[in-house]
Amino acid sequence: MKLVVVSAGLSVPSSTRLLADRLATATAGVAPTEIEVVELRDLAVEIAHNLTNGFPGKKLAAALDAVAEADGLIAVTPVFSASYSGLFKSFFDVLEKDALVGKPVLIAATGGSARHSLVLEHALRPLFAYLRAVVVPTGVYAASEDWGAEGLPERIERAARELGALMRGLSTARPASRPTVVPFTDQLAALNISPSGV
């Protein structure tokens, strides 16, 4: 399977890229995958050109193809003005409109304050719902104070398990032992009773 990680971090080193790497590593631990990272910082000029002329450059075209062909996607953005970054949104604006249909996606974001954590539910989740992706239930937000604190590693592991399960085509809600349900008509057949005779 192929997992593509889209990171919209701008600085080097980047907490956005750090979170993206941790999510990718955790996902690979539950669903063996080939990981490819797309750094949007390196594609900024080509994204801008594509928005104005409609044609992707060579590197951008390769990144768009990688996302479209992936079995799963991790999308991580820094928070700018209480939402995803413009670079992040612009990348998904130039993606083919059906490229994410039915694709499992794990959403994540980084910011300087825990007050921005709702960006996951108010900006990222609606964006990927519009693109008809299948967004995992657990989104991961990391504020500055979360690094090295309790809670973040557990959220990363939970989100990775959900993405891995979707990539494998499994349901994380399936109980370990599900009782066998035999249809009523099969029960009647086993007793040599026709449905009309009931």
XYZ file of N, CA, C and O in Angstrom:
792
model
N 0.842 -1.188 0.000
C 0.000 0.000 0.000
C 0.880 1.242 0.000
O 2.015 1.207 0.431
N 0.298 2.334 -0.479
C 1.036 3.588 -0.566
C 0.363 4.661 0.271
O -0.837 4.910 0.133
N 1.138 5.271 1.147
C 0.666 6.357 1.995
C 1.376 7.630 1.578
O 2.599 7.682 1.524
N 0.605 8.680 1.267
C 1.185 9.971 0.906
C 0.911 10.958 2.029
O -0.197 11.032 2.559
N 1.950 11.689 2.402
C 1.870 12.678 3.469
C 2.044 14.061 2.851
O 3.064 14.326 2.207
N 1.047 14.928 3.021
C 1.134 16.301 2.537
C 1.397 17.207 3.726
O 0.578 17.299 4.642
N 2.551 17.870 3.717
C 2.943 18.756 4.812
C 3.048 20.183 4.294
O 3.763 20.454 3.325
N 2.323 21.099 4.958
C 2.324 22.496 4.526
C 3.165 23.386 5.430
O 2.995 24.606 5.440
N 4.075 22.804 6.188
C 4.950 23.598 7.036
C 5.861 24.488 6.211
O 6.279 24.124 5.110
N 6.178 25.656 6.739
C 6.988 26.617 5.994
C 8.404 26.753 6.520
O 9.317 27.096 5.777
N 8.600 26.506 7.805
C 9.925 26.707 8.389
C 10.742 25.421 8.342
O 10.224 24.338 8.069
N 12.040 25.570 8.608
C 12.941 24.418 8.694
C 13.781 24.585 9.954
O 14.551 25.543 10.049
N 13.668 23.703 10.951
C 12.726 22.578 11.020
C 11.303 23.055 11.229
O 11.075 24.193 11.644
N 10.362 22.159 10.955
C 8.947 22.509 11.011
C 8.199 21.575 11.945
O 8.317 20.351 11.837
N 7.421 22.147 12.872
C 6.609 21.301 13.752
C 5.526 20.596 12.946
O 5.109 19.483 13.285
N 5.096 21.212 11.854
C 4.102 20.578 10.981
C 4.682 19.317 10.352
O 4.033 18.264 10.330
N 5.909 19.403 9.861
C 6.562 18.229 9.278
C 6.844 17.187 10.349
O 6.713 15.981 10.113
N 7.211 17.625 11.559
C 7.456 16.686 12.645
C 6.197 15.896 12.970
O 6.242 14.664 13.125
N 5.059 16.575 13.041
C 3.799 15.882 13.309
C 3.458 14.944 12.162
O 3.028 13.805 12.383
N 3.670 15.401 10.930
C 3.404 14.564 9.758
C 4.230 13.281 9.799
O 3.725 12.183 9.540
N 5.505 13.409 10.150
C 6.387 12.233 10.210
C 5.950 11.262 11.303
O 5.980 10.039 11.105
N 5.552 11.789 12.451
C 5.108 10.910 13.538
C 3.829 10.166 13.161
O 3.673 8.986 13.469
N 2.929 10.851 12.500
C 1.691 10.198 12.060
C 1.980 9.125 11.013
O 1.400 8.036 11.052
N 2.881 9.410 10.089
C 3.231 8.441 9.047
C 3.891 7.207 9.647
O 3.566 6.070 9.284
N 4.815 7.420 10.579
C 5.509 6.301 11.221
C 4.529 5.426 11.994
O 4.591 4.194 11.929
N 3.610 6.068 12.718
C 2.618 5.311 13.484
C 1.697 4.530 12.568
O 1.336 3.379 12.853
N 1.308 5.113 11.447
C 0.428 4.424 10.501
C 1.140 3.237 9.869
O 0.564 2.155 9.720
N 2.399 3.427 9.508
C 3.172 2.324 8.923
C 3.342 1.178 9.909
O 3.516 0.029 9.511
N 3.249 1.483 11.200
C 3.356 0.436 12.209
C 2.137 -0.451 12.292
O 2.226 -1.577 12.776
N 0.998 0.033 11.821
C -0.230 -0.776 11.875
C -0.670 -1.266 10.499
O -1.449 -2.210 10.395
N -0.183 -0.618 9.448
C -0.513 -1.036 8.087
C 0.732 -0.824 7.233
O 1.021 0.305 6.839
N 1.498 -1.890 6.967
C 2.746 -1.745 6.211
C 2.521 -0.975 4.906
O 1.681 -1.352 4.086
N 3.241 0.129 4.761
C 3.025 1.009 3.622
C 4.339 1.561 3.104
O 5.340 1.621 3.809
N 4.290 1.990 1.853
C 5.374 2.775 1.258
C 4.980 4.235 1.468
O 3.881 4.651 1.100
N 5.847 5.024 2.098
C 5.519 6.404 2.447
C 6.193 7.379 1.494
O 7.388 7.265 1.209
N 5.419 8.334 0.998
C 5.956 9.430 0.183
C 5.502 10.742 0.804
O 4.323 10.924 1.087
N 6.443 11.655 1.017
C 6.136 12.949 1.617
C 6.136 14.028 0.546
O 7.066 14.111 -0.266
N 5.085 14.844 0.548
C 4.982 15.992 -0.353
C 5.123 17.253 0.496
O 4.263 17.546 1.316
N 6.224 17.968 0.315
C 6.480 19.220 1.032
C 5.946 20.370 0.166
O 6.522 20.698 -0.876
N 4.859 20.988 0.594
C 4.248 22.042 -0.215
C 5.141 23.279 -0.309
O 5.070 24.014 -1.302
N 5.976 23.509 0.688
C 6.900 24.646 0.650
C 7.741 24.616 -0.632
O 7.991 25.648 -1.249
N 8.144 23.420 -1.044
C 8.990 23.276 -2.234
C 8.209 23.430 -3.534
O 8.809 23.535 -4.610
N 6.876 23.419 -3.439
C 6.032 23.489 -4.634
C 5.279 24.813 -4.752
O 4.443 24.968 -5.638
N 5.565 25.761 -3.856
C 4.772 26.991 -3.778
C 4.712 27.744 -5.109
O 3.642 28.195 -5.535
N 5.848 27.887 -5.778
C 5.883 28.641 -7.040
C 5.078 27.914 -8.116
O 4.286 28.532 -8.842
N 5.239 26.596 -8.210
C 4.502 25.831 -9.222
C 2.998 25.841 -8.937
O 2.186 25.859 -9.865
N 2.622 25.827 -7.657
C 1.193 25.903 -7.313
C 0.630 27.244 -7.762
O -0.453 27.314 -8.363
N 1.356 28.330 -7.507
C 0.900 29.658 -7.921
C 0.768 29.743 -9.439
O -0.219 30.290 -9.962
N 1.747 29.203 -10.156
C 1.672 29.213 -11.617
C 0.491 28.398 -12.119
O -0.179 28.799 -13.084
N 0.248 27.264 -11.489
C -0.882 26.425 -11.905
C -2.207 27.146 -11.700
O -3.121 27.025 -12.509
N -2.313 27.904 -10.616
C -3.552 28.654 -10.362
C -3.790 29.720 -11.426
O -4.940 30.029 -11.755
N -2.711 30.258 -11.972
C -2.873 31.341 -12.959
C -2.900 30.858 -14.401
O -3.538 31.484 -15.249
N -2.210 29.756 -14.697
C -2.194 29.320 -16.103
C -2.859 27.965 -16.340
O -3.036 27.548 -17.478
N -3.207 27.255 -15.257
C -3.925 25.987 -15.413
C -3.061 24.784 -15.715
O -3.590 23.687 -15.935
N -1.735 24.952 -15.717
C -0.847 23.841 -16.046
C 0.140 23.590 -14.906
O 0.869 24.497 -14.514
N 0.188 22.357 -14.382
C 1.141 22.070 -13.307
C 2.551 21.888 -13.854
O 2.744 21.351 -14.948
N 3.537 22.357 -13.087
C 4.925 22.081 -13.433
C 5.236 20.620 -13.167
O 4.421 19.866 -12.632
N 6.444 20.208 -13.519
C 6.829 18.799 -13.425
C 6.737 18.263 -12.001
O 6.175 17.188 -11.756
N 7.289 19.006 -11.020
C 7.271 18.537 -9.625
C 5.854 18.523 -9.063
O 5.466 17.602 -8.343
N 5.086 19.551 -9.385
C 3.708 19.602 -8.895
C 2.877 18.483 -9.496
O 2.083 17.841 -8.800
N 3.054 18.229 -10.785
C 2.314 17.149 -11.450
C 2.612 15.805 -10.776
O 1.706 14.990 -10.558
N 3.879 15.580 -10.435
C 4.260 14.326 -9.767
C 3.599 14.235 -8.399
O 3.131 13.161 -7.992
N 3.536 15.360 -7.673
C 2.908 15.359 -6.351
C 1.407 15.116 -6.463
O 0.832 14.356 -5.673
N 0.766 15.731 -7.429
C -0.674 15.544 -7.623
C -0.977 14.093 -7.998
O -1.951 13.511 -7.517
N -0.144 13.505 -8.838
C -0.319 12.095 -9.216
C -0.142 11.187 -8.004
O -0.881 10.218 -7.827
N 0.849 11.494 -7.167
C 1.102 10.675 -5.978
C -0.115 10.684 -5.061
O -0.533 9.631 -4.550
N -0.705 11.851 -4.849
C -1.891 11.959 -3.995
C -3.054 11.179 -4.604
O -3.762 10.435 -3.910
N -3.253 11.318 -5.896
C -4.373 10.640 -6.560
C -4.230 9.122 -6.519
O -5.226 8.400 -6.429
N -2.984 8.630 -6.562
C -2.746 7.180 -6.609
C -2.577 6.545 -5.232
O -2.482 5.324 -5.117
N -2.559 7.354 -4.181
C -2.309 6.839 -2.831
C -3.474 5.997 -2.325
O -4.634 6.229 -2.677
N -3.144 5.042 -1.454
C -4.176 4.261 -0.766
C -4.678 4.990 0.471
O -5.757 4.696 0.978
N -3.879 5.931 0.961
C -4.261 6.723 2.118
C -3.483 8.024 2.117
O -2.421 8.122 1.488
N -4.025 9.030 2.800
C -3.419 10.356 2.800
C -3.385 10.914 4.217
O -4.354 10.785 4.970
N -2.259 11.521 4.571
C -2.149 12.303 5.799
C -1.937 13.744 5.370
O -1.007 14.032 4.603
N -2.801 14.650 5.824
C -2.721 16.051 5.431
C -2.528 16.908 6.676
O -3.373 16.899 7.575
N -1.402 17.637 6.726
C -1.045 18.415 7.917
C -0.753 19.857 7.522
O 0.013 20.104 6.592
N -1.370 20.790 8.235
C -1.170 22.209 7.958
C -0.907 22.987 9.239
O -1.430 22.627 10.295
N -0.123 24.062 9.138
C -0.077 24.987 10.262
C -1.351 25.820 10.260
O -2.006 25.946 9.219
N -1.707 26.373 11.404
C -2.891 27.231 11.489
C -2.492 28.670 11.192
O -1.587 29.216 11.826
N -3.168 29.273 10.205
C -2.991 30.678 9.877
C -4.347 31.346 9.959
O -5.298 30.894 9.293
N -4.477 32.387 10.745
C -5.737 33.136 10.863
C -6.914 32.208 11.140
O -7.954 32.280 10.480
N -6.727 31.290 12.089
C -7.769 30.371 12.561
C -8.239 29.376 11.501
O -9.330 28.817 11.592
N -7.418 29.132 10.479
C -7.790 28.160 9.455
C -6.524 27.516 8.885
O -5.421 27.734 9.388
N -6.686 26.693 7.828
C -5.529 26.101 7.167
C -4.795 27.200 6.411
O -5.332 28.275 6.126
N -3.555 26.939 6.055
C -2.756 27.936 5.348
C -3.233 28.068 3.904
O -3.828 27.145 3.332
N -2.937 29.219 3.312
C -3.303 29.432 1.914
C -2.599 28.469 0.979
O -3.166 28.006 -0.012
N -1.344 28.143 1.287
C -0.590 27.195 0.471
C -1.247 25.823 0.495
O -1.368 25.153 -0.540
N -1.666 25.390 1.680
C -2.353 24.107 1.839
C -3.621 24.076 0.984
O -3.845 23.147 0.203
N -4.447 25.115 1.124
C -5.706 25.159 0.366
C -5.446 25.223 -1.132
O -6.134 24.567 -1.926
N -4.439 25.988 -1.533
C -4.141 26.125 -2.970
C -3.738 24.795 -3.593
O -4.091 24.497 -4.736
N -3.002 23.983 -2.837
C -2.617 22.666 -3.360
C -3.857 21.826 -3.645
O -3.979 21.205 -4.707
N -4.802 21.809 -2.706
C -5.997 21.000 -2.922
C -6.948 21.644 -3.935
O -7.775 20.962 -4.526
N -6.793 22.953 -4.166
C -7.568 23.615 -5.225
C -7.136 23.166 -6.614
O -7.955 23.129 -7.534
N -5.860 22.834 -6.792
C -5.385 22.426 -8.125
C -5.442 20.916 -8.318
O -5.167 20.422 -9.418
N -5.805 20.179 -7.281
C -5.963 18.728 -7.396
C -7.214 18.424 -8.212
O -8.208 19.143 -8.135
N -7.167 17.366 -9.018
C -8.351 16.961 -9.789
C -9.532 16.759 -8.849
O -9.375 16.199 -7.764
N -10.716 17.189 -9.267
C -11.868 17.237 -8.360
C -12.280 15.870 -7.824
O -12.862 15.791 -6.744
N -11.996 14.788 -8.526
C -12.387 13.454 -8.059
C -11.220 12.659 -7.479
O -11.365 11.471 -7.181
N -10.076 13.284 -7.294
C -8.866 12.559 -6.892
C -8.969 11.940 -5.502
O -8.314 10.940 -5.218
N -9.781 12.515 -4.624
C -9.854 12.013 -3.251
C -11.144 11.252 -2.953
O -11.369 10.878 -1.797
N -11.960 11.003 -3.947
C -13.232 10.324 -3.701
C -13.000 8.950 -3.088
O -12.307 8.098 -3.648
N -13.545 8.741 -1.885
C -13.431 7.453 -1.203
C -12.068 7.167 -0.592
O -11.854 6.074 -0.069
N -11.145 8.128 -0.646
C -9.795 7.887 -0.145
C -9.724 8.167 1.359
O -10.170 9.213 1.823
N -9.143 7.253 2.146
C -8.980 7.498 3.582
C -7.997 8.644 3.828
O -6.904 8.661 3.254
N -8.397 9.593 4.670
C -7.564 10.764 4.956
C -7.508 11.003 6.461
O -8.542 10.987 7.138
N -6.308 11.235 6.959
C -6.098 11.632 8.349
C -5.746 13.117 8.328
O -4.804 13.517 7.648
N -6.519 13.932 9.048
C -6.272 15.371 9.081
C -5.532 15.750 10.363
O -5.785 15.182 11.422
N -4.621 16.722 10.250
C -3.857 17.167 11.410
C -3.432 18.614 11.212
O -3.374 19.109 10.082
N -3.142 19.278 12.322
C -2.727 20.679 12.259
C -1.832 21.008 13.441
O -1.865 20.330 14.477
N -1.044 22.055 13.278
C -0.183 22.551 14.343
C -0.452 24.034 14.539
O -0.849 24.734 13.611
N -0.238 24.498 15.770
C -0.449 25.912 16.058
C 0.220 26.302 17.353
O 0.666 25.443 18.123
N 0.264 27.601 17.599
C 0.922 28.094 18.791
C 0.084 28.012 20.041
O 0.599 28.126 21.155
N -1.219 27.790 19.880
C -2.116 27.778 21.031
C -3.168 26.693 20.877
O -3.648 26.427 19.771
N -3.560 26.119 22.002
C -4.611 25.101 21.987
C -5.952 25.685 21.551
O -6.856 24.949 21.160
N -6.088 27.001 21.599
C -7.358 27.644 21.225
C -7.706 27.423 19.758
O -8.854 27.582 19.367
N -6.705 27.065 18.936
C -6.955 26.872 17.507
C -7.306 25.425 17.148
O -7.434 25.098 15.971
N -7.470 24.563 18.132
C -7.673 23.142 17.843
C -8.945 22.858 17.053
O -9.030 21.849 16.346
N -9.932 23.740 17.134
C -11.179 23.512 16.394
C -11.016 23.672 14.886
O -11.954 23.408 14.132
N -9.822 24.092 14.450
C -9.568 24.178 13.016
C -9.805 22.821 12.347
O -10.208 22.743 11.181
N -9.578 21.750 13.095
C -9.788 20.411 12.533
C -11.238 20.199 12.122
O -11.530 19.684 11.037
N -12.161 20.614 12.996
C -13.585 20.356 12.752
C -14.262 21.441 11.917
O -15.218 21.163 11.200
N -13.755 22.674 12.014
C -14.426 23.781 11.329
C -13.814 24.140 9.988
O -14.423 24.883 9.218
N -12.624 23.641 9.683
C -11.990 23.959 8.407
C -11.548 22.704 7.654
O -11.967 22.472 6.525
N -10.714 21.878 8.293
C -10.161 20.723 7.590
C -11.198 19.655 7.267
O -11.275 19.171 6.133
N -11.995 19.268 8.255
C -12.969 18.197 8.001
C -13.978 18.589 6.914
O -14.255 17.795 6.011
N -14.532 19.809 6.939
C -15.442 20.196 5.850
C -14.768 20.225 4.479
O -15.386 19.860 3.475
N -13.506 20.643 4.431
C -12.791 20.662 3.143
C -12.721 19.271 2.540
O -13.056 19.062 1.364
N -12.309 18.290 3.346
C -12.148 16.939 2.808
C -13.494 16.228 2.625
O -13.606 15.343 1.779
N -14.499 16.620 3.390
C -15.844 16.094 3.134
C -16.333 16.592 1.776
O -16.946 15.842 1.001
N -16.058 17.851 1.463
C -16.433 18.401 0.157
C -15.727 17.657 -0.975
O -16.315 17.420 -2.040
N -14.472 17.265 -0.730
C -13.713 16.525 -1.742
C -14.084 15.045 -1.769
O -13.502 14.275 -2.516
N -15.046 14.652 -0.912
C -15.609 13.300 -0.840
C -14.585 12.248 -0.403
O -14.653 11.086 -0.803
N -13.648 12.680 0.425
C -12.713 11.736 1.043
C -13.381 11.106 2.255
O -14.415 11.587 2.733
N -12.802 10.026 2.746
C -13.276 9.385 3.971
C -12.316 9.795 5.086
O -11.196 9.292 5.171
N -12.746 10.740 5.909
C -11.873 11.295 6.940
C -11.975 10.458 8.207
O -13.076 10.178 8.684
N -10.825 10.059 8.761
C -10.846 9.238 9.972
C -11.444 10.035 11.124
O -11.347 11.269 11.150
N -12.086 9.370 12.076
C -12.745 10.086 13.178
C -11.809 10.954 14.013
O -12.185 12.038 14.450
N -10.588 10.480 14.246
C -9.668 11.224 15.106
C -8.759 12.121 14.288
O -7.948 11.640 13.487
N -8.913 13.448 14.468
C -7.967 14.402 13.912
C -6.944 14.710 14.993
O -7.213 14.563 16.183
N -5.758 15.145 14.596
C -4.690 15.403 15.570
C -4.254 16.858 15.467
O -3.826 17.316 14.404
N -4.368 17.559 16.589
C -3.896 18.945 16.667
C -2.767 18.997 17.695
O -2.889 18.430 18.780
N -1.695 19.673 17.342
C -0.561 19.806 18.262
C -0.235 21.275 18.454
O 0.220 21.944 17.515
N -0.507 21.779 19.658
C -0.093 23.124 20.030
C 1.352 23.064 20.525
O 1.892 21.974 20.774
N 1.959 24.229 20.674
C 3.362 24.270 21.112
C 3.585 23.499 22.409
O 4.567 22.777 22.572
N 2.619 23.630 23.345
C 2.784 22.985 24.651
C 2.520 21.479 24.622
O 2.769 20.777 25.613
N 2.016 20.952 23.509
C 1.720 19.519 23.427
C 2.963 18.662 23.214
O 2.963 17.471 23.532
N 4.015 19.256 22.644
C 5.209 18.468 22.356
C 5.867 18.043 23.665
O 6.200 18.864 24.497
N 6.003 16.750 23.852
C 6.594 16.210 25.067
C 5.609 16.063 26.211
O 5.982 15.602 27.287
N 4.349 16.443 25.990
C 3.340 16.339 27.046
C 2.502 15.087 26.843
O 2.520 14.464 25.782
N 1.751 14.724 27.872
C 0.847 13.576 27.771
C -0.291 13.896 26.805
O -0.714 15.034 26.680
N -0.781 12.870 26.141
C -1.952 13.019 25.287
C -1.645 12.980 23.809
O -2.314 12.277 23.055
N -0.624 13.707 23.358
C -0.329 13.745 21.922
C 0.067 12.371 21.373
O -0.476 11.958 20.341
N 0.973 11.633 22.009
C 1.313 10.311 21.469
C 0.097 9.382 21.366
O -0.041 8.628 20.400
N -0.804 9.467 22.336
C -2.003 8.611 22.314
C -2.923 8.997 21.159
O -3.490 8.128 20.487
N -3.073 10.301 20.912
C -3.911 10.754 19.796
C -3.307 10.336 18.458
O -4.023 9.922 17.538
N -2.003 10.434 18.364
C -1.321 10.012 17.138
C -1.551 8.531 16.880
O -1.889 8.120 15.760
N -1.378 7.700 17.916
C -1.562 6.251 17.763
C -3.004 5.905 17.398
O -3.242 5.047 16.546
N -3.974 6.562 18.044
C -5.376 6.286 17.752
C -5.725 6.655 16.307
O -6.356 5.876 15.585
N -5.296 7.836 15.878
C -5.573 8.266 14.503
C -4.896 7.343 13.495
O -5.479 6.994 12.457
N -3.671 6.912 13.791
C -2.940 6.007 12.899
C -3.649 4.662 12.782
O -3.732 4.087 11.685
N -4.161 4.151 13.890
C -4.901 2.875 13.833
C -6.139 3.011 12.963
O -6.472 2.108 12.180
N -6.833 4.135 13.093
C -8.049 4.346 12.289
C -7.707 4.445 10.803
O -8.388 3.839 9.970
N -6.656 5.181 10.475
C -6.262 5.294 9.070
C -5.797 3.947 8.534
O -6.176 3.543 7.427
N -4.988 3.247 9.318
C -4.514 1.939 8.881
C -5.646 0.967 8.632
O -5.640 0.212 7.654
N -6.657 0.999 9.499
C -7.802 0.107 9.327
C -8.576 0.448 8.061
O -8.988 -0.445 7.315
N -8.767 1.736 7.799
C -9.467 2.131 6.576
C -8.667 1.751 5.338
O -9.227 1.312 4.332
N -7.366 1.921 5.412
C -6.531 1.553 4.266
C -6.584 0.062 4.001
O -6.475 -0.383 2.858
N -6.743 -0.719 5.035
C -6.850 -2.178 4.850
C -8.278 -2.601 4.525
O -8.555 -3.769 4.336
N -9.193 -1.645 4.511
C -10.573 -1.974 4.196
C -11.315 -2.589 5.350
O -12.308 -3.289 5.158
N -10.842 -2.341 6.595
C -11.487 -2.898 7.771
C -12.234 -1.807 8.512
O -11.942 -0.628 8.378
N -13.168 -2.208 9.340
C -13.888 -1.260 10.179
C -13.317 -1.303 11.585
O -13.222 -2.355 12.193
N -12.940 -0.134 12.125
C -12.403 -0.102 13.477
C -13.481 -0.341 14.518
O -13.191 -0.601 15.678
N -14.739 -0.267 14.075
C -15.838 -0.458 15.026
C -16.265 -1.917 15.136
O -17.099 -2.261 15.956
N -15.688 -2.797 14.315
C -16.085 -4.198 14.325
C -15.660 -4.857 15.629
O -14.492 -4.799 16.001
N -16.578 -5.494 16.341
C -16.198 -6.168 17.588
C -15.294 -7.366 17.318
O -15.298 -7.917 16.223
N -14.529 -7.743 18.331
C -13.590 -8.855 18.178
C -14.310 -10.145 17.824
O -13.855 -10.923 17.007
N -15.443 -10.407 18.436
C -16.211 -11.612 18.106
C -17.655 -11.207 17.866
O -18.368 -10.805 18.767
N -18.046 -11.266 16.616
C -19.396 -10.881 16.232
C -20.271 -12.126 16.171
O -19.886 -13.116 15.549
N -21.445 -12.109 16.812
C -22.320 -13.272 16.749
C -22.815 -13.514 15.333
O -23.020 -12.578 14.568
N -22.964 -14.778 14.984
C -23.462 -15.125 13.665
C -24.965 -14.916 13.608
O -25.704 -15.403 14.463
N -25.403 -14.190 12.602
C -26.826 -13.928 12.426
C -27.299 -14.729 11.215
O -26.804 -14.543 10.101
N -28.215 -15.624 11.426
C -28.752 -16.451 10.349
C -30.089 -15.872 9.928
O -30.985 -15.696 10.756
N -30.250 -15.528 8.626
C -31.521 -14.977 8.163
C -32.685 -15.906 8.491
O -32.547 -17.136 8.507
N -33.855 -15.322 8.716
C -35.032 -16.084 9.118
C -35.407 -17.140 8.081
O -35.770 -18.275 8.428
N -35.284 -16.779 6.794
C -35.643 -17.755 5.745
C -34.715 -18.963 5.781
O -35.134 -20.086 5.509
N -33.424 -18.753 6.124
C -32.487 -19.871 6.235
C -32.821 -20.749 7.439
O -32.653 -21.978 7.399
N -33.291 -20.125 8.510
C -33.705 -20.888 9.683
C -34.891 -21.783 9.330
O -34.951 -22.953 9.747
N -35.823 -21.231 8.557
C -36.998 -22.011 8.148
C -36.579 -23.173 7.248
O -37.059 -24.299 7.393
N -35.659 -22.911 6.323
C -35.201 -23.963 5.415
C -34.545 -25.099 6.194
O -34.716 -26.268 5.856
N -33.797 -24.745 7.216
C -33.132 -25.753 8.033
C -34.131 -26.650 8.735
O -33.868 -27.808 9.050
N -35.328 -26.089 8.987
C -36.397 -26.864 9.651
C -37.375 -27.480 8.663
O -38.406 -28.018 9.025
N -37.058 -27.393 7.341
C -37.918 -27.898 6.276
C -39.294 -27.255 6.289
O -40.324 -27.915 6.085
N -39.335 -25.947 6.550
C -40.591 -25.192 6.554
C -40.487 -24.148 5.455
O -39.516 -23.400 5.384
N -41.497 -24.108 4.586
C -41.485 -23.072 3.549
C -42.030 -21.780 4.136
O -42.889 -21.806 5.012
N -41.536 -20.620 3.692
C -42.016 -19.345 4.199
C -43.533 -19.189 4.074
O -44.175 -18.574 4.929
N -44.136 -19.783 3.040
C -45.586 -19.655 2.864
C -46.357 -20.437 3.908
O -47.537 -20.193 4.169
N -45.678 -21.407 4.549
C -46.356 -22.219 5.551
C -46.303 -21.647 6.947
O -46.751 -22.278 7.893
N -45.710 -20.463 7.093
C -45.603 -19.866 8.417
C -46.863 -19.104 8.778
O -47.408 -18.402 7.969
